[in-house]
Coordinates of C-alpha atoms and ligand atoms in Angstrom, one line a residue:
M7 CA 67.0 99.4 132.7
T8 CA 66.3 103.0 131.8
D9 CA 66.4 104.2 128.2
K10 CA 68.9 106.9 128.9
R11 CA 72.5 106.0 129.0
G12 CA 74.5 107.4 132.0
K13 CA 77.5 109.7 131.5
L14 CA 81.1 108.7 132.0
I15 CA 83.0 111.3 134.0
T16 CA 86.8 110.9 134.6
F17 CA 89.3 112.5 136.8
E18 CA 92.9 112.7 135.6
G19 CA 96.2 114.4 136.5
P20 CA 99.6 114.0 138.0
E21 CA 100.2 112.6 141.5
G22 CA 98.5 114.3 144.4
G23 CA 96.2 116.6 142.3
G24 CA 93.1 115.6 144.3
K25 CA 91.5 113.2 141.9
S26 CA 90.2 110.8 144.6
T27 CA 89.0 113.7 146.7
H28 CA 87.0 115.4 144.0
A29 CA 85.7 112.1 142.4
A30 CA 84.3 111.1 145.8
A31 CA 82.9 114.6 146.4
L32 CA 81.1 114.7 143.1
A33 CA 79.7 111.2 143.6
Q34 CA 78.3 112.2 147.0
R35 CA 76.8 115.4 145.6
L36 CA 75.1 113.6 142.7
R37 CA 73.7 110.9 145.0
T38 CA 72.4 113.6 147.4
S39 CA 70.6 115.1 144.4
G40 CA 68.9 111.7 143.8
M41 CA 71.1 110.4 140.9
A42 CA 72.4 106.9 140.6
V43 CA 76.2 106.9 140.5
K44 CA 78.9 104.3 140.3
L45 CA 82.3 105.5 141.6
T46 CA 85.3 103.4 140.6
R47 CA 89.0 103.7 140.0
E48 CA 91.9 102.6 137.8
P49 CA 93.7 100.4 138.1
G50 CA 91.1 98.6 140.2
G51 CA 87.3 98.4 140.5
T52 CA 87.2 94.7 139.8
W53 CA 88.7 91.6 141.4
L54 CA 91.2 91.4 138.5
G55 CA 91.9 95.1 138.5
E56 CA 92.5 95.3 142.2
G57 CA 95.0 92.5 141.9
V58 CA 96.8 94.3 139.0
R59 CA 96.8 97.4 141.2
R60 CA 98.6 95.6 144.0
L61 CA 101.2 94.2 141.6
L62 CA 101.8 97.5 139.9
K63 CA 102.2 99.6 143.0
D64 CA 104.5 97.2 144.8
H65 CA 108.1 98.6 145.0
Q66 CA 109.6 95.7 146.9
Q67 CA 109.6 93.2 144.1
P68 CA 111.4 93.3 140.8
P69 CA 109.6 96.0 138.7
P70 CA 107.5 94.9 135.7
T71 CA 109.2 95.6 132.3
P72 CA 107.7 98.7 130.6
P73 CA 105.7 96.5 128.1
A74 CA 104.4 94.3 131.0
E75 CA 103.4 97.4 132.9
L76 CA 101.6 98.8 129.9
L77 CA 99.7 95.6 129.2
L78 CA 98.7 95.1 132.8
F79 CA 97.1 98.6 133.0
L80 CA 95.3 97.8 129.7
A81 CA 94.1 94.4 131.0
A82 CA 92.7 96.0 134.2
R83 CA 90.9 98.6 132.0
A84 CA 89.4 96.1 129.6
Q85 CA 88.0 94.2 132.6
L86 CA 86.6 97.3 134.3
V87 CA 84.9 98.5 131.1
G88 CA 83.3 95.1 130.4
E89 CA 82.4 94.1 133.9
V90 CA 81.5 97.5 135.5
I91 CA 81.4 100.6 133.3
R92 CA 79.4 99.5 130.3
P93 CA 76.7 97.7 132.3
A94 CA 76.4 100.7 134.7
L95 CA 76.1 103.2 131.9
A96 CA 73.5 101.0 130.1
A97 CA 71.5 100.9 133.3
G98 CA 71.4 104.7 133.4
L99 CA 74.0 105.2 136.2
H100 CA 76.5 108.0 135.9
V101 CA 80.0 106.5 136.2
I102 CA 82.8 108.5 137.9
C103 CA 86.2 107.0 137.3
D104 CA 89.4 108.0 139.2
R105 CA 91.8 107.7 136.2
F106 CA 91.0 106.1 132.9
A107 CA 92.6 105.7 129.4
D108 CA 94.3 109.1 129.4
S109 CA 96.5 107.9 132.3
T110 CA 98.0 105.3 130.0
A111 CA 98.4 107.8 127.2
V112 CA 100.3 110.0 129.5
Y113 CA 102.2 107.8 132.0
Q114 CA 103.2 105.0 129.5
G115 CA 103.1 107.2 126.3
Y116 CA 104.8 110.4 127.5
G117 CA 106.3 109.1 130.7
R118 CA 107.8 105.8 129.4
N119 CA 108.1 107.0 125.8
F120 CA 105.9 104.3 124.1
D121 CA 104.7 105.3 120.7
L122 CA 101.6 107.5 121.2
E123 CA 99.7 106.1 118.3
Q124 CA 100.4 102.6 119.4
V125 CA 99.1 103.4 122.9
R126 CA 96.0 105.0 121.4
E127 CA 95.2 101.9 119.5
L128 CA 95.8 99.6 122.5
N129 CA 93.6 101.9 124.6
A130 CA 90.8 101.7 122.0
M131 CA 91.1 97.9 122.2
A132 CA 90.8 97.9 126.0
T133 CA 87.9 100.3 126.1
G134 CA 86.1 99.1 122.9
G135 CA 86.1 102.8 121.8
L136 CA 84.4 104.0 125.0
M137 CA 85.3 107.7 125.6
P138 CA 84.5 109.8 128.7
D139 CA 81.8 112.4 128.3
I140 CA 83.9 114.8 130.3
T141 CA 87.4 114.7 131.9
F142 CA 88.6 116.9 134.7
L143 CA 92.3 117.5 134.6
L144 CA 93.6 118.5 138.0
D145 CA 96.9 120.2 137.2
L146 CA 99.6 121.2 139.6
D147 CA 103.4 121.5 139.9
V148 CA 105.2 118.2 140.2
T149 CA 106.9 119.0 143.5
A150 CA 103.7 120.2 145.1
G151 CA 101.8 117.1 143.9
L152 CA 104.4 114.6 145.2
L153 CA 104.5 116.4 148.5
R154 CA 100.7 116.2 148.9
A155 CA 100.8 112.5 148.0
Q156 CA 103.6 112.0 150.5
N157 CA 101.8 113.9 153.3
R158 CA 98.6 111.9 152.7
Q159 CA 100.6 108.6 152.9
S160 CA 102.4 109.7 156.1
A161 CA 99.0 110.4 157.6
N162 CA 97.8 106.9 156.6
G163 CA 101.0 105.3 157.8
G164 CA 102.1 104.2 154.3
G165 CA 104.9 105.1 151.8
A166 CA 105.4 106.1 148.2
D167 CA 104.4 103.5 145.6
R168 CA 106.6 102.3 142.7
I169 CA 105.4 105.0 140.2
E170 CA 105.6 107.8 142.7
R171 CA 109.3 106.9 143.2
E172 CA 110.0 107.6 139.6
A173 CA 112.5 110.4 138.8
R174 CA 111.2 114.0 138.8
E175 CA 111.8 114.1 134.9
F176 CA 109.3 111.2 134.5
H177 CA 106.6 113.1 136.5
E178 CA 107.4 116.3 134.5
R179 CA 106.8 114.5 131.2
V180 CA 103.5 113.2 132.7
R181 CA 102.4 116.7 133.6
Q182 CA 103.3 118.1 130.2
G183 CA 101.7 115.1 128.5
Y184 CA 98.4 115.8 130.2
L185 CA 98.5 119.5 129.2
A186 CA 99.3 118.4 125.6
I187 CA 96.4 116.0 125.3
A188 CA 94.0 118.5 127.0
R189 CA 94.9 121.0 124.4
Q190 CA 94.2 118.5 121.6
D191 CA 90.7 117.8 123.0
P192 CA 89.3 121.0 124.6
G193 CA 85.7 119.8 124.1
R194 CA 86.2 117.0 126.6
F195 CA 88.8 118.3 129.0
R196 CA 88.2 120.8 131.8
L197 CA 91.6 122.0 133.0
L198 CA 91.5 122.9 136.7
D199 CA 94.2 124.5 138.8
A200 CA 94.5 122.0 141.6
T201 CA 96.0 124.5 144.0
R202 CA 92.7 126.3 144.3
P203 CA 90.8 125.8 147.6
P204 CA 88.9 122.4 147.6
A205 CA 85.5 124.0 147.9
E206 CA 86.0 126.2 144.9
L207 CA 87.2 123.2 142.8
Q208 CA 84.2 121.1 143.9
Q209 CA 81.9 123.9 142.8
A210 CA 83.6 124.1 139.4
V211 CA 83.4 120.3 139.0
W212 CA 79.8 120.3 140.0
E213 CA 78.7 123.0 137.5
A214 CA 80.5 121.4 134.6
A215 CA 79.3 117.9 135.5
Q216 CA 75.7 119.1 135.8
H217 CA 76.0 120.7 132.3
V218 CA 77.1 117.4 130.8
I219 CA 74.5 115.3 132.6
Q220 CA 71.7 117.6 131.4
S221 CA 72.9 117.6 127.8
Ligands
T5A308 N1 98.9 104.7 136.3 C1 97.6 104.6 136.4 C2 99.6 104.5 135.1 O1 100.9 104.7 135.1 N2 98.9 104.2 134.0 C3 97.6 104.0 134.0 O2 97.0 103.6 132.9 C4 96.9 104.2 135.2 C5 95.4 104.0 135.3 C6 97.9 104.8 140.4 C7 99.3 105.0 139.8 O3 99.2 104.3 138.6 C8 99.6 105.1 137.5 C9 99.4 106.5 138.0 C10 99.6 106.4 139.5 O4 101.0 106.6 139.7 P1 97.0 105.8 142.7 O5 97.2 105.5 144.1 O6 95.6 105.7 142.1 O7 98.0 105.1 141.8 O8 97.5 107.3 142.6 P2 97.0 108.6 142.1 O9 95.9 108.4 141.1 O10 98.1 109.4 141.6 O11 96.4 109.2 143.3 P3 97.0 110.0 144.4 O12 96.5 109.3 145.6 O13 98.5 110.2 144.3 O14 96.4 111.5 144.3 P4 95.0 112.1 144.0 O15 93.9 111.1 144.0 O16 95.1 113.0 142.9 O17 94.9 113.0 145.3 P5 94.0 112.9 146.6 O18 92.6 113.2 146.4 O19 94.4 111.6 147.3 O20 94.7 114.1 147.4 C11 96.0 114.1 147.9 C12 96.1 115.0 149.1 O21 95.9 116.3 148.7 C13 94.9 116.9 149.5 C14 94.0 115.7 149.9 O22 93.3 116.0 151.1 C15 95.1 114.6 150.2 O23 95.7 114.7 151.4 N3 94.2 117.8 148.6 C16 94.3 119.1 148.7 N4 95.0 119.9 149.4 C17 94.9 121.3 149.2 N5 94.1 121.8 148.2 C18 93.4 121.1 147.4 N6 92.7 121.6 146.5 C19 93.4 119.6 147.6 N7 92.9 118.6 147.0 C20 93.3 117.5 147.6

């Protein structure tokens, strides 16, 4: 154990923004610089969470009701925080998480129209009040994001998941929801234009992450 807690760094945004790409690139660069890093994702990152991920992405079975969907995302988060994130932070690792509580605030709050305050309270229960030290919001136009996600799936031989198949209006509410919560917490969010070249974005992420890690 070290006496210095690691930092929690999250990546958020609508579909296809490049969260996975940039989370992995940051983890790699931090490791190359000699830092201990845990890279994880939501939903997922634990046995329970990966099971929830499979259930929630499946589009061939009857869909979960909106409350069931909300509670499953929260259950996966509670497990990830308790089993992986808190122990890693306490051991001095920097944790990079591909989506976190803001995804529920936005997809279930703004997207599915759950009461935002109720979602905030449920998120606080799932995380035990743990907040990211910095959150990168990769923002891009809904059509462009869905197209990128589709192209990546075609390249991998897969298809769109259940949430990607939602109506365009749903994805538009998600995008606007992200921009709204980022405006409410400018100290934590770094808003990035996800259409910029990947190398430029990686450099911007690196500089902001370095600043937080050294603080
Ligand atoms: N969800 C999740 C909720 O509803 N509530 C919740 O509480 C949580 C946690 C998760 C789904 O669950 C929902 C949100 C999601 O719908 P997922 O598979 O994790 O599903 O899906 P996403 O997180 O949306 O991830 P995606 O795979 O769609 O997109 P990413 O990770 O943002 O994008 P990435 O890195 O895979 O990149 C997509 C493509 O774009 C290219 C990449 O090479 C790749 O091909 N790309 C770029 N191209 C040009 N310029 C750039 N700057 C690029 N950056 C990446």
